[in-house]
């Protein structure tokens, strides 16, 4: 528990589903997963903010936040950039679509450069209607999030048959194994909190930009000579 406000982390949860359609039923299963994660982390004393891509109204033309001149990005991108900067840790929630991570989540995250996410941990939460809980998407998300600089903690949360586990409000159903789910998820939350606190302390001691400059113009800045 981190109820002490000194230890409270600012956790930004990304909900990776924009599907408002059936079949398959139920629509937007991710909504209840996000509610559950929010309730759990708030219960552990964290400050939690949810990013819902349905509220973002992204332009169909892809122009990332980092492609605008400083201060000239549209309000919704600028505001999310500030939330990303302010966060100590991230929770990335994704359904599995064709054994891959949510394209909506990848598209949203692609709008922001790694310098905004770097030197902070993330937790991967995947779910599915079927029996694998998004495991294949989760493995691929490790690479994606590592490249963004928000290193995923080792414990992942994978939720098979998520509609049978959670109510629409994000509570565990009566017949769900409450102790089992709390232990399983608690491992990931505990790792996220440990790394989140450690990274925040270290960022306060040493500004990461003084040890490794962010890529500001082109990814080729990381190339070997
Ligand atoms: C386009 C599409 C692809 C899917 N691919 C997978 C898959 O690869 N593995 C899986 O377990 N479930 C798959 N499903 C089923 C999803 O697990 C299920 O529909 C879930 O509710 C999706 O999350 P959402 O409701 O938040 O969109 C797929 C569903 C859709 C719509």
Short mmCIF file of C-alpha atoms in Angstrom, two decimals, residues 68-182:
data_model
loop_
_atom_site.label_atom_id
_atom_site.label_comp_id
_atom_site.label_asym_id
_atom_site.label_seq_id
_atom_site.Cartn_x
_atom_site.Cartn_y
_atom_site.Cartn_z
CA UNK A 68 4.45 20.32 -34.47
CA UNK A 69 6.50 23.33 -33.50
CA UNK A 70 6.69 23.79 -29.73
CA UNK A 71 3.34 24.92 -28.37
CA UNK A 72 1.58 24.58 -31.75
CA UNK A 73 0.12 21.06 -31.40
CA UNK A 74 -3.69 20.75 -31.19
CA UNK A 75 -5.07 21.05 -27.68
CA UNK A 76 -5.98 17.34 -27.29
CA UNK A 77 -2.44 16.25 -28.20
CA UNK A 78 -0.80 18.93 -26.07
CA UNK A 79 -2.93 18.09 -23.08
CA UNK A 80 -2.16 14.36 -23.35
CA UNK A 81 1.55 15.15 -23.81
CA UNK A 82 1.48 17.05 -20.52
CA UNK A 83 -0.26 14.10 -18.81
CA UNK A 84 2.37 11.71 -20.17
CA UNK A 85 5.15 13.96 -18.88
CA UNK A 86 3.50 14.31 -15.46
CA UNK A 87 2.98 10.55 -14.99
CA UNK A 88 5.31 8.39 -12.91
CA UNK A 89 4.11 5.10 -14.42
CA UNK A 90 1.84 3.78 -17.15
CA UNK A 91 -0.65 0.95 -17.47
CA UNK A 92 -1.25 -0.13 -21.05
CA UNK A 93 -4.49 -2.05 -21.52
CA UNK A 94 -4.99 -3.83 -24.82
CA UNK A 95 -7.31 -6.37 -26.38
CA UNK A 96 -5.74 -8.92 -28.69
CA UNK A 97 -6.69 -8.41 -32.33
CA UNK A 98 -5.32 -11.01 -34.74
CA UNK A 99 -2.61 -11.93 -32.23
CA UNK A 100 -1.41 -8.33 -32.08
CA UNK A 101 -1.84 -5.34 -29.81
CA UNK A 102 -4.71 -2.95 -30.31
CA UNK A 103 -4.09 -0.80 -33.41
CA UNK A 104 -5.93 2.05 -31.69
CA UNK A 105 -3.50 1.95 -28.77
CA UNK A 106 -0.45 1.71 -31.01
CA UNK A 107 -1.75 4.60 -33.14
CA UNK A 108 -2.39 6.79 -30.11
CA UNK A 109 1.02 6.05 -28.58
CA UNK A 110 2.73 6.68 -31.92
CA UNK A 111 1.67 10.31 -31.61
CA UNK A 112 4.24 10.88 -28.86
CA UNK A 113 7.99 10.56 -28.76
CA UNK A 114 9.92 8.34 -26.42
CA UNK A 115 11.34 11.34 -24.58
CA UNK A 116 7.91 11.84 -22.95
CA UNK A 117 7.65 8.24 -21.68
CA UNK A 118 11.27 7.44 -20.93
CA UNK A 119 12.77 6.52 -17.56
CA UNK A 120 9.40 5.36 -16.20
CA UNK A 121 7.92 1.86 -15.88
CA UNK A 122 4.81 0.44 -17.48
CA UNK A 123 2.55 -2.52 -16.80
CA UNK A 124 1.01 -4.54 -19.60
CA UNK A 125 -2.61 -5.61 -19.21
CA UNK A 126 -4.23 -7.65 -21.99
CA UNK A 127 -7.57 -9.41 -22.21
CA UNK A 128 -9.62 -11.45 -24.60
CA UNK A 129 -12.98 -13.08 -25.01
CA UNK A 130 -11.21 -16.41 -25.46
CA UNK A 131 -8.82 -18.51 -23.43
CA UNK A 132 -5.41 -16.89 -24.06
CA UNK A 133 -6.00 -13.53 -22.42
CA UNK A 134 -4.13 -11.63 -25.11
CA UNK A 135 -0.80 -13.33 -24.37
CA UNK A 136 0.48 -12.94 -27.92
CA UNK A 137 -0.34 -9.24 -27.99
CA UNK A 138 1.29 -8.82 -24.58
CA UNK A 139 4.61 -10.28 -25.72
CA UNK A 140 4.72 -7.89 -28.69
CA UNK A 141 3.86 -4.98 -26.42
CA UNK A 142 7.08 -5.51 -24.50
CA UNK A 143 9.08 -4.53 -27.57
CA UNK A 144 6.83 -1.58 -28.37
CA UNK A 145 6.92 -0.16 -24.84
CA UNK A 146 10.65 -0.73 -24.46
CA UNK A 147 11.22 1.31 -27.60
CA UNK A 148 9.06 4.07 -26.12
CA UNK A 149 11.33 4.02 -23.09
CA UNK A 150 8.70 3.05 -20.50
CA UNK A 151 10.11 -0.34 -19.65
CA UNK A 152 7.46 -2.97 -18.88
CA UNK A 153 7.70 -4.70 -15.52
CA UNK A 154 8.11 -8.46 -15.73
CA UNK A 155 4.70 -9.41 -14.31
CA UNK A 156 1.98 -9.08 -16.91
CA UNK A 157 -1.77 -9.23 -16.39
CA UNK A 158 -3.54 -11.40 -18.94
CA UNK A 159 -7.27 -11.84 -18.58
CA UNK A 160 -8.93 -14.67 -20.51
CA UNK A 161 -12.73 -14.62 -20.92
CA UNK A 162 -12.79 -11.14 -19.42
CA UNK A 163 -16.59 -10.85 -19.61
CA UNK A 164 -16.85 -13.79 -17.21
CA UNK A 165 -14.42 -12.18 -14.78
CA UNK A 166 -15.72 -8.59 -14.57
CA UNK A 167 -19.12 -6.90 -14.44
CA UNK A 168 -19.70 -3.91 -16.70
CA UNK A 169 -18.75 -1.68 -13.76
CA UNK A 170 -15.35 -3.38 -13.49
CA UNK A 171 -16.04 -5.34 -10.31
CA UNK A 172 -15.02 -8.97 -10.01
CA UNK A 173 -18.03 -11.20 -10.55
CA UNK A 174 -19.31 -13.16 -7.56
CA UNK A 175 -18.09 -16.45 -9.00
CA UNK A 176 -14.63 -15.06 -9.89
CA UNK A 177 -11.70 -16.13 -7.71
CA UNK A 178 -11.26 -12.81 -5.92
CA UNK A 179 -8.20 -13.81 -3.91
CA UNK A 180 -6.57 -15.34 -6.96
CA UNK A 181 -7.15 -12.26 -9.14
CA UNK A 182 -5.97 -9.86 -6.42
#
